Amino acid sequence: MAPRSNPSERQRRLGAELRRLRVRAGLSGERAAAILDADRARVSNIETGRIDVSRNRLHKVLQEYGCPPGPYFDGLMAMAQENGRGWWDEFNDTIGPAARDLAELESRSTVLRTHEPLVIPGMLQTEEYARAVLEATEKDRRRAHRYAEFRLARQRVLTGESPVMYRAVVHEAALHTQVGGAAVMRRQLLRLMEMSRLPNLTVQVYPFEAGIYAAHTQSFVLYGSAAPELETVYLEHPTNSLFLRDVSHLDEYTKMFERLSELALAPVDPESAPESHASRDSLSLIQHVMYAL
């Protein structure tokens, strides 16, 4: 089989991890080729995600590279077993490779942590809000609506049989930014409070008075894994979104999120009694903005 020209993020990640393990073990590409009973070119293609490696060979390689049994070993084996297909295939008429990568990554994550400075996070958006956001940049109305359907389908990971843990820090600016008009915004803010009733969700608002720290972080998502080594940072960009996997990046963005969480108001808790909101918290701020619309 010829090497693929556009490997998925999962395929690139598996290859990058194998290269990292090989280098850490002090093994050359030639030695890796001998282990795989292949040539050096095939090893290079595997390490760039352009060619798959069978589970049997991967198991042997991981042992030879000194990777001990555990969540990291199991995570790599699971990545090799996956074929990249899933519910997102029904949207192949609209979405591109980056969107498929996100859906696949979300499907195997254990926790999602996100910071949004200007809009409500996609995983918490109503359909009409999502359409309004997408129509602002997508000239094809039908395509924008189709992409909104895909965005809502991604929300299944929050409410399925094994829902992922989700933590969001949303800047107060996102509550005030008019998207689709006042009625759409009221329903969106109500949805934000309703979603916060789910036991696996935590939503905090970063208020204006907390200062400028949030301005330095931009929008990002941290995808957690049972193996910390396999966590990922996603930075969305109009022309070239990025998946970061270096340990230094993971540490930096984890610290960023925790600092944002510390500076933000207490989490939304729609089940709490009214008297518990004597001090300002995320729920009272969302309600204040919603009633003012």
Short mmCIF file of C-alpha atoms in Angstrom, two decimals:
data_model
loop_
_atom_site.label_atom_id
_atom_site.label_comp_id
_atom_site.label_asym_id
_atom_site.label_seq_id
_atom_site.Cartn_x
_atom_site.Cartn_y
_atom_site.Cartn_z
CA MET A 1 0.00 0.00 0.00
CA ALA A 2 1.33 3.43 -0.95
CA PRO A 3 1.99 5.90 1.89
CA ARG A 4 -1.00 8.19 2.57
CA SER A 5 -0.49 11.86 1.78
CA ASN A 6 -2.74 13.26 4.49
CA PRO A 7 -2.60 11.19 7.70
CA SER A 8 -5.10 11.92 10.46
CA GLU A 9 -4.09 13.45 13.77
CA ARG A 10 -4.39 10.01 15.42
CA GLN A 11 -2.06 8.49 12.82
CA ARG A 12 0.41 11.37 13.14
CA ARG A 13 0.30 11.11 16.93
CA LEU A 14 0.93 7.37 16.99
CA GLY A 15 3.89 7.80 14.66
CA ALA A 16 5.31 10.68 16.69
CA GLU A 17 5.05 8.66 19.91
CA LEU A 18 6.85 5.72 18.32
CA ARG A 19 9.66 7.99 17.17
CA ARG A 20 9.91 9.54 20.64
CA LEU A 21 10.12 6.11 22.26
CA ARG A 22 12.73 4.94 19.76
CA VAL A 23 14.93 7.99 20.32
CA ARG A 24 14.55 7.69 24.08
CA ALA A 25 15.65 4.05 23.85
CA GLY A 26 18.73 5.12 21.88
CA LEU A 27 17.83 3.00 18.87
CA SER A 28 18.57 3.92 15.27
CA GLY A 29 16.13 3.79 12.38
CA GLU A 30 18.03 0.80 11.06
CA ARG A 31 17.52 -1.07 14.32
CA ALA A 32 13.81 -0.24 14.26
CA ALA A 33 13.66 -1.57 10.70
CA ALA A 34 15.23 -4.83 11.85
CA ILE A 35 12.67 -5.15 14.66
CA LEU A 36 9.83 -4.56 12.20
CA ASP A 37 11.43 -6.75 9.54
CA ALA A 38 11.13 -3.80 7.17
CA ASP A 39 13.33 -1.23 5.45
CA ARG A 40 14.29 2.21 6.79
CA ALA A 41 11.84 3.98 4.49
CA ARG A 42 8.93 2.05 6.01
CA VAL A 43 10.02 3.02 9.53
CA SER A 44 10.11 6.66 8.46
CA ASN A 45 6.61 6.40 7.00
CA ILE A 46 5.29 4.76 10.15
CA GLU A 47 6.80 7.50 12.31
CA THR A 48 5.13 10.20 10.22
CA GLY A 49 1.76 8.43 10.24
CA ARG A 50 1.87 7.74 6.50
CA ILE A 51 1.75 3.96 6.94
CA ASP A 52 -0.03 1.90 9.60
CA VAL A 53 1.62 -0.66 11.84
CA SER A 54 -0.20 -3.86 12.79
CA ARG A 55 -1.07 -4.48 16.43
CA ASN A 56 1.19 -7.54 16.57
CA ARG A 57 4.19 -5.61 15.28
CA LEU A 58 3.36 -2.61 17.44
CA HIS A 59 3.27 -4.82 20.54
CA LYS A 60 6.72 -6.14 19.69
CA VAL A 61 8.09 -2.67 18.93
CA LEU A 62 6.80 -1.22 22.21
CA GLN A 63 8.45 -4.00 24.16
CA GLU A 64 11.73 -3.54 22.29
CA TYR A 65 11.54 0.22 22.92
CA GLY A 66 11.20 -0.37 26.66
CA CYS A 67 7.63 0.90 26.98
CA PRO A 68 6.21 -0.69 30.16
CA PRO A 69 2.68 -2.09 30.44
CA GLY A 70 0.13 0.48 31.57
CA PRO A 71 -2.24 3.18 30.30
CA TYR A 72 0.33 4.60 27.85
CA PHE A 73 1.09 1.18 26.33
CA ASP A 74 -2.62 0.38 26.11
CA GLY A 75 -3.40 3.79 24.64
CA LEU A 76 -0.92 3.30 21.82
CA MET A 77 -2.26 -0.17 21.09
CA ALA A 78 -5.81 1.21 20.97
CA MET A 79 -4.75 3.97 18.56
CA ALA A 80 -3.33 1.34 16.20
CA GLN A 81 -6.56 -0.65 16.32
CA GLU A 82 -8.83 2.28 15.43
CA ASN A 83 -9.67 2.83 11.77
CA GLY A 84 -10.79 6.46 11.97
CA ARG A 85 -14.39 5.68 11.15
CA GLY A 86 -17.31 6.73 13.34
CA TRP A 87 -20.57 8.64 13.50
CA TRP A 88 -18.79 11.62 11.90
CA ASP A 89 -18.67 9.77 8.56
CA GLU A 90 -22.27 10.88 7.93
CA PHE A 91 -20.94 14.44 7.63
CA ASN A 92 -18.21 13.71 5.05
CA ASP A 93 -20.16 15.82 2.58
CA THR A 94 -19.32 18.92 4.62
CA ILE A 95 -16.49 18.56 7.11
CA GLY A 96 -12.77 18.46 6.41
CA PRO A 97 -9.88 16.47 7.94
CA ALA A 98 -9.42 18.81 10.96
CA ALA A 99 -13.08 18.47 11.97
CA ARG A 100 -12.90 14.67 11.69
CA ASP A 101 -9.76 14.74 13.82
CA LEU A 102 -11.62 16.67 16.52
CA ALA A 103 -14.56 14.27 16.58
CA GLU A 104 -12.26 11.25 16.74
CA LEU A 105 -10.14 12.83 19.46
CA GLU A 106 -13.22 13.71 21.53
CA SER A 107 -14.50 10.14 21.20
CA ARG A 108 -11.47 8.74 23.07
CA SER A 109 -10.84 11.58 25.57
CA THR A 110 -11.48 11.20 29.28
CA VAL A 111 -11.86 14.91 30.05
CA LEU A 112 -12.22 18.11 28.02
CA ARG A 113 -11.06 21.46 29.38
CA THR A 114 -11.71 24.58 27.34
CA HIS A 115 -11.34 28.33 27.50
CA GLU A 116 -13.41 30.57 25.22
CA PRO A 117 -12.91 34.35 25.26
CA LEU A 118 -15.54 35.56 22.76
CA VAL A 119 -18.19 32.92 22.08
CA ILE A 120 -20.00 30.17 23.96
CA PRO A 121 -18.03 26.91 23.56
CA GLY A 122 -19.20 24.79 20.66
CA MET A 123 -19.98 21.83 22.94
CA LEU A 124 -22.56 24.00 24.77
CA GLN A 125 -24.11 25.86 21.83
CA THR A 126 -27.75 25.68 20.77
CA GLU A 127 -28.41 24.94 17.11
CA GLU A 128 -29.57 28.48 16.29
CA TYR A 129 -26.56 30.01 18.06
CA ALA A 130 -24.20 27.63 16.24
CA ARG A 131 -25.80 28.51 12.90
CA ALA A 132 -25.43 32.23 13.57
CA VAL A 133 -21.74 31.78 14.48
CA LEU A 134 -21.02 29.71 11.37
CA GLU A 135 -23.00 31.94 9.02
CA ALA A 136 -20.73 34.83 10.02
CA THR A 137 -17.83 33.19 8.17
CA GLU A 138 -19.47 30.66 5.83
CA LYS A 139 -21.13 32.21 2.75
CA ASP A 140 -22.90 28.96 1.83
CA ARG A 141 -25.95 28.93 4.14
CA ARG A 142 -26.68 25.25 3.55
CA ARG A 143 -23.10 24.34 4.40
CA ALA A 144 -23.23 26.46 7.56
CA HIS A 145 -26.40 24.70 8.70
CA ARG A 146 -24.91 21.30 7.95
CA TYR A 147 -21.79 22.17 9.92
CA ALA A 148 -24.01 23.31 12.82
CA GLU A 149 -25.61 19.84 12.80
CA PHE A 150 -22.14 18.33 13.03
CA ARG A 151 -21.28 20.61 15.94
CA LEU A 152 -24.38 19.50 17.82
CA ALA A 153 -23.64 15.84 17.05
CA ARG A 154 -20.24 16.27 18.72
CA GLN A 155 -22.09 17.14 21.94
CA ARG A 156 -23.08 13.46 22.26
CA VAL A 157 -19.88 12.79 24.20
CA LEU A 158 -21.34 14.86 27.06
CA THR A 159 -24.58 12.92 27.35
CA GLY A 160 -23.88 9.37 26.13
CA GLU A 161 -23.60 6.16 28.13
CA SER A 162 -20.08 7.04 29.30
CA PRO A 163 -20.10 10.86 29.24
CA VAL A 164 -16.78 12.65 29.21
CA MET A 165 -15.93 15.09 31.99
CA TYR A 166 -16.15 18.66 30.72
CA ARG A 167 -14.80 21.87 32.26
CA ALA A 168 -15.27 25.25 30.60
CA VAL A 169 -14.06 28.73 31.52
CA VAL A 170 -16.04 31.24 29.45
CA HIS A 171 -15.09 34.91 29.42
CA GLU A 172 -17.84 37.35 30.36
CA ALA A 173 -17.38 38.95 26.93
CA ALA A 174 -18.92 35.81 25.37
CA LEU A 175 -22.12 36.41 27.34
CA HIS A 176 -22.45 39.94 25.96
CA THR A 177 -21.40 39.32 22.35
CA GLN A 178 -24.60 39.44 20.32
CA VAL A 179 -24.93 36.32 18.20
CA GLY A 180 -28.17 35.96 16.27
CA GLY A 181 -30.04 38.60 18.24
CA ALA A 182 -31.40 38.97 21.78
CA ALA A 183 -33.85 36.06 21.60
CA VAL A 184 -31.15 33.65 20.40
CA MET A 185 -28.82 34.86 23.15
CA ARG A 186 -31.47 34.40 25.87
CA ARG A 187 -32.08 30.82 24.78
CA GLN A 188 -28.33 30.20 24.56
CA LEU A 189 -27.68 31.47 28.09
CA LEU A 190 -30.58 29.38 29.36
CA ARG A 191 -29.04 26.35 27.63
CA LEU A 192 -25.73 27.14 29.32
CA MET A 193 -27.42 26.89 32.72
CA GLU A 194 -29.36 23.77 31.76
CA MET A 195 -26.24 21.95 30.56
CA SER A 196 -24.55 22.83 33.83
CA ARG A 197 -27.01 20.54 35.60
CA LEU A 198 -25.21 17.55 34.15
CA PRO A 199 -22.96 15.99 36.82
CA ASN A 200 -20.02 15.73 34.42
CA LEU A 201 -20.06 19.45 33.49
CA THR A 202 -18.44 22.43 35.22
CA VAL A 203 -18.94 25.93 33.77
CA GLN A 204 -17.25 29.03 35.12
CA VAL A 205 -17.42 32.63 33.94
CA TYR A 206 -14.26 34.73 33.83
CA PRO A 207 -15.50 38.23 34.77
CA PHE A 208 -14.23 41.50 33.34
CA GLU A 209 -12.93 42.59 36.75
CA ALA A 210 -10.63 39.53 36.97
CA GLY A 211 -8.20 41.41 34.77
CA ILE A 212 -6.22 40.87 31.60
CA TYR A 213 -4.80 37.37 32.15
CA ALA A 214 -7.42 35.70 29.93
CA ALA A 215 -6.46 37.98 27.03
CA HIS A 216 -3.09 36.22 26.80
CA THR A 217 -4.48 32.68 26.51
CA GLN A 218 -6.80 32.78 23.44
CA SER A 219 -9.24 29.95 22.72
CA PHE A 220 -7.94 26.43 23.44
CA VAL A 221 -9.08 22.93 24.33
CA LEU A 222 -7.18 20.37 26.40
CA TYR A 223 -8.06 16.76 25.54
CA GLY A 224 -7.35 14.52 28.50
CA SER A 225 -6.35 10.87 28.34
CA ALA A 226 -5.99 7.95 30.74
CA ALA A 227 -2.30 8.25 29.83
CA PRO A 228 -1.03 11.80 30.49
CA GLU A 229 1.56 11.32 27.73
CA LEU A 230 -1.27 11.13 25.16
CA GLU A 231 -3.04 14.36 26.07
CA THR A 232 -3.46 17.00 23.36
CA VAL A 233 -3.90 20.77 23.12
CA TYR A 234 -6.02 22.12 20.27
CA LEU A 235 -5.72 25.73 19.08
CA GLU A 236 -8.34 26.76 16.54
CA HIS A 237 -7.29 29.13 13.77
CA PRO A 238 -9.20 30.22 10.65
CA THR A 239 -6.49 28.96 8.28
CA ASN A 240 -4.30 26.53 10.20
CA SER A 241 -5.55 24.99 13.44
CA LEU A 242 -2.91 23.31 15.58
CA PHE A 243 -2.69 20.10 17.61
CA LEU A 244 0.06 20.38 20.22
CA ARG A 245 1.45 17.30 21.91
CA ASP A 246 4.84 18.23 23.40
CA VAL A 247 5.08 17.83 27.16
CA SER A 248 6.11 21.47 27.55
CA HIS A 249 2.99 22.64 25.71
CA LEU A 250 0.74 20.32 27.72
CA ASP A 251 2.19 21.58 30.99
CA GLU A 252 1.90 25.22 29.90
CA TYR A 253 -1.74 24.99 28.86
CA THR A 254 -2.69 22.91 31.90
CA LYS A 255 -1.27 25.64 34.12
CA MET A 256 -3.08 28.27 32.05
CA PHE A 257 -6.41 26.53 32.49
CA GLU A 258 -5.98 26.10 36.22
CA ARG A 259 -5.06 29.78 36.57
CA LEU A 260 -8.11 30.80 34.54
CA SER A 261 -10.25 28.59 36.78
CA GLU A 262 -8.78 30.19 39.91
CA LEU A 263 -9.52 33.71 38.64
CA ALA A 264 -13.01 32.86 37.36
CA LEU A 265 -16.19 33.03 39.40
CA ALA A 266 -17.46 29.99 41.27
CA PRO A 267 -18.99 27.34 38.94
CA VAL A 268 -22.59 27.43 37.77
CA ASP A 269 -24.80 25.41 40.11
CA PRO A 270 -28.44 25.70 38.98
CA GLU A 271 -29.58 23.43 41.81
CA SER A 272 -28.35 25.70 44.59
CA ALA A 273 -30.79 27.77 46.65
CA PRO A 274 -31.19 31.48 45.78
CA GLU A 275 -29.79 32.60 49.13
CA SER A 276 -26.50 30.91 48.29
CA HIS A 277 -25.89 33.54 45.60
CA ALA A 278 -25.38 36.40 48.01
CA SER A 279 -21.85 36.70 46.62
CA ARG A 280 -21.26 36.98 42.88
CA ASP A 281 -20.84 33.66 41.08
CA SER A 282 -21.08 32.35 37.52
CA LEU A 283 -24.80 31.58 37.72
CA SER A 284 -25.80 35.00 39.03
CA LEU A 285 -23.74 36.71 36.31
CA ILE A 286 -25.29 34.62 33.52
CA GLN A 287 -28.77 35.32 34.90
CA HIS A 288 -28.05 39.04 35.13
CA VAL A 289 -26.93 39.20 31.49
CA MET A 290 -29.87 37.07 30.33
CA TYR A 291 -32.48 39.20 32.12
CA ALA A 292 -30.92 42.37 30.72
CA LEU A 293 -31.35 41.24 27.10
#
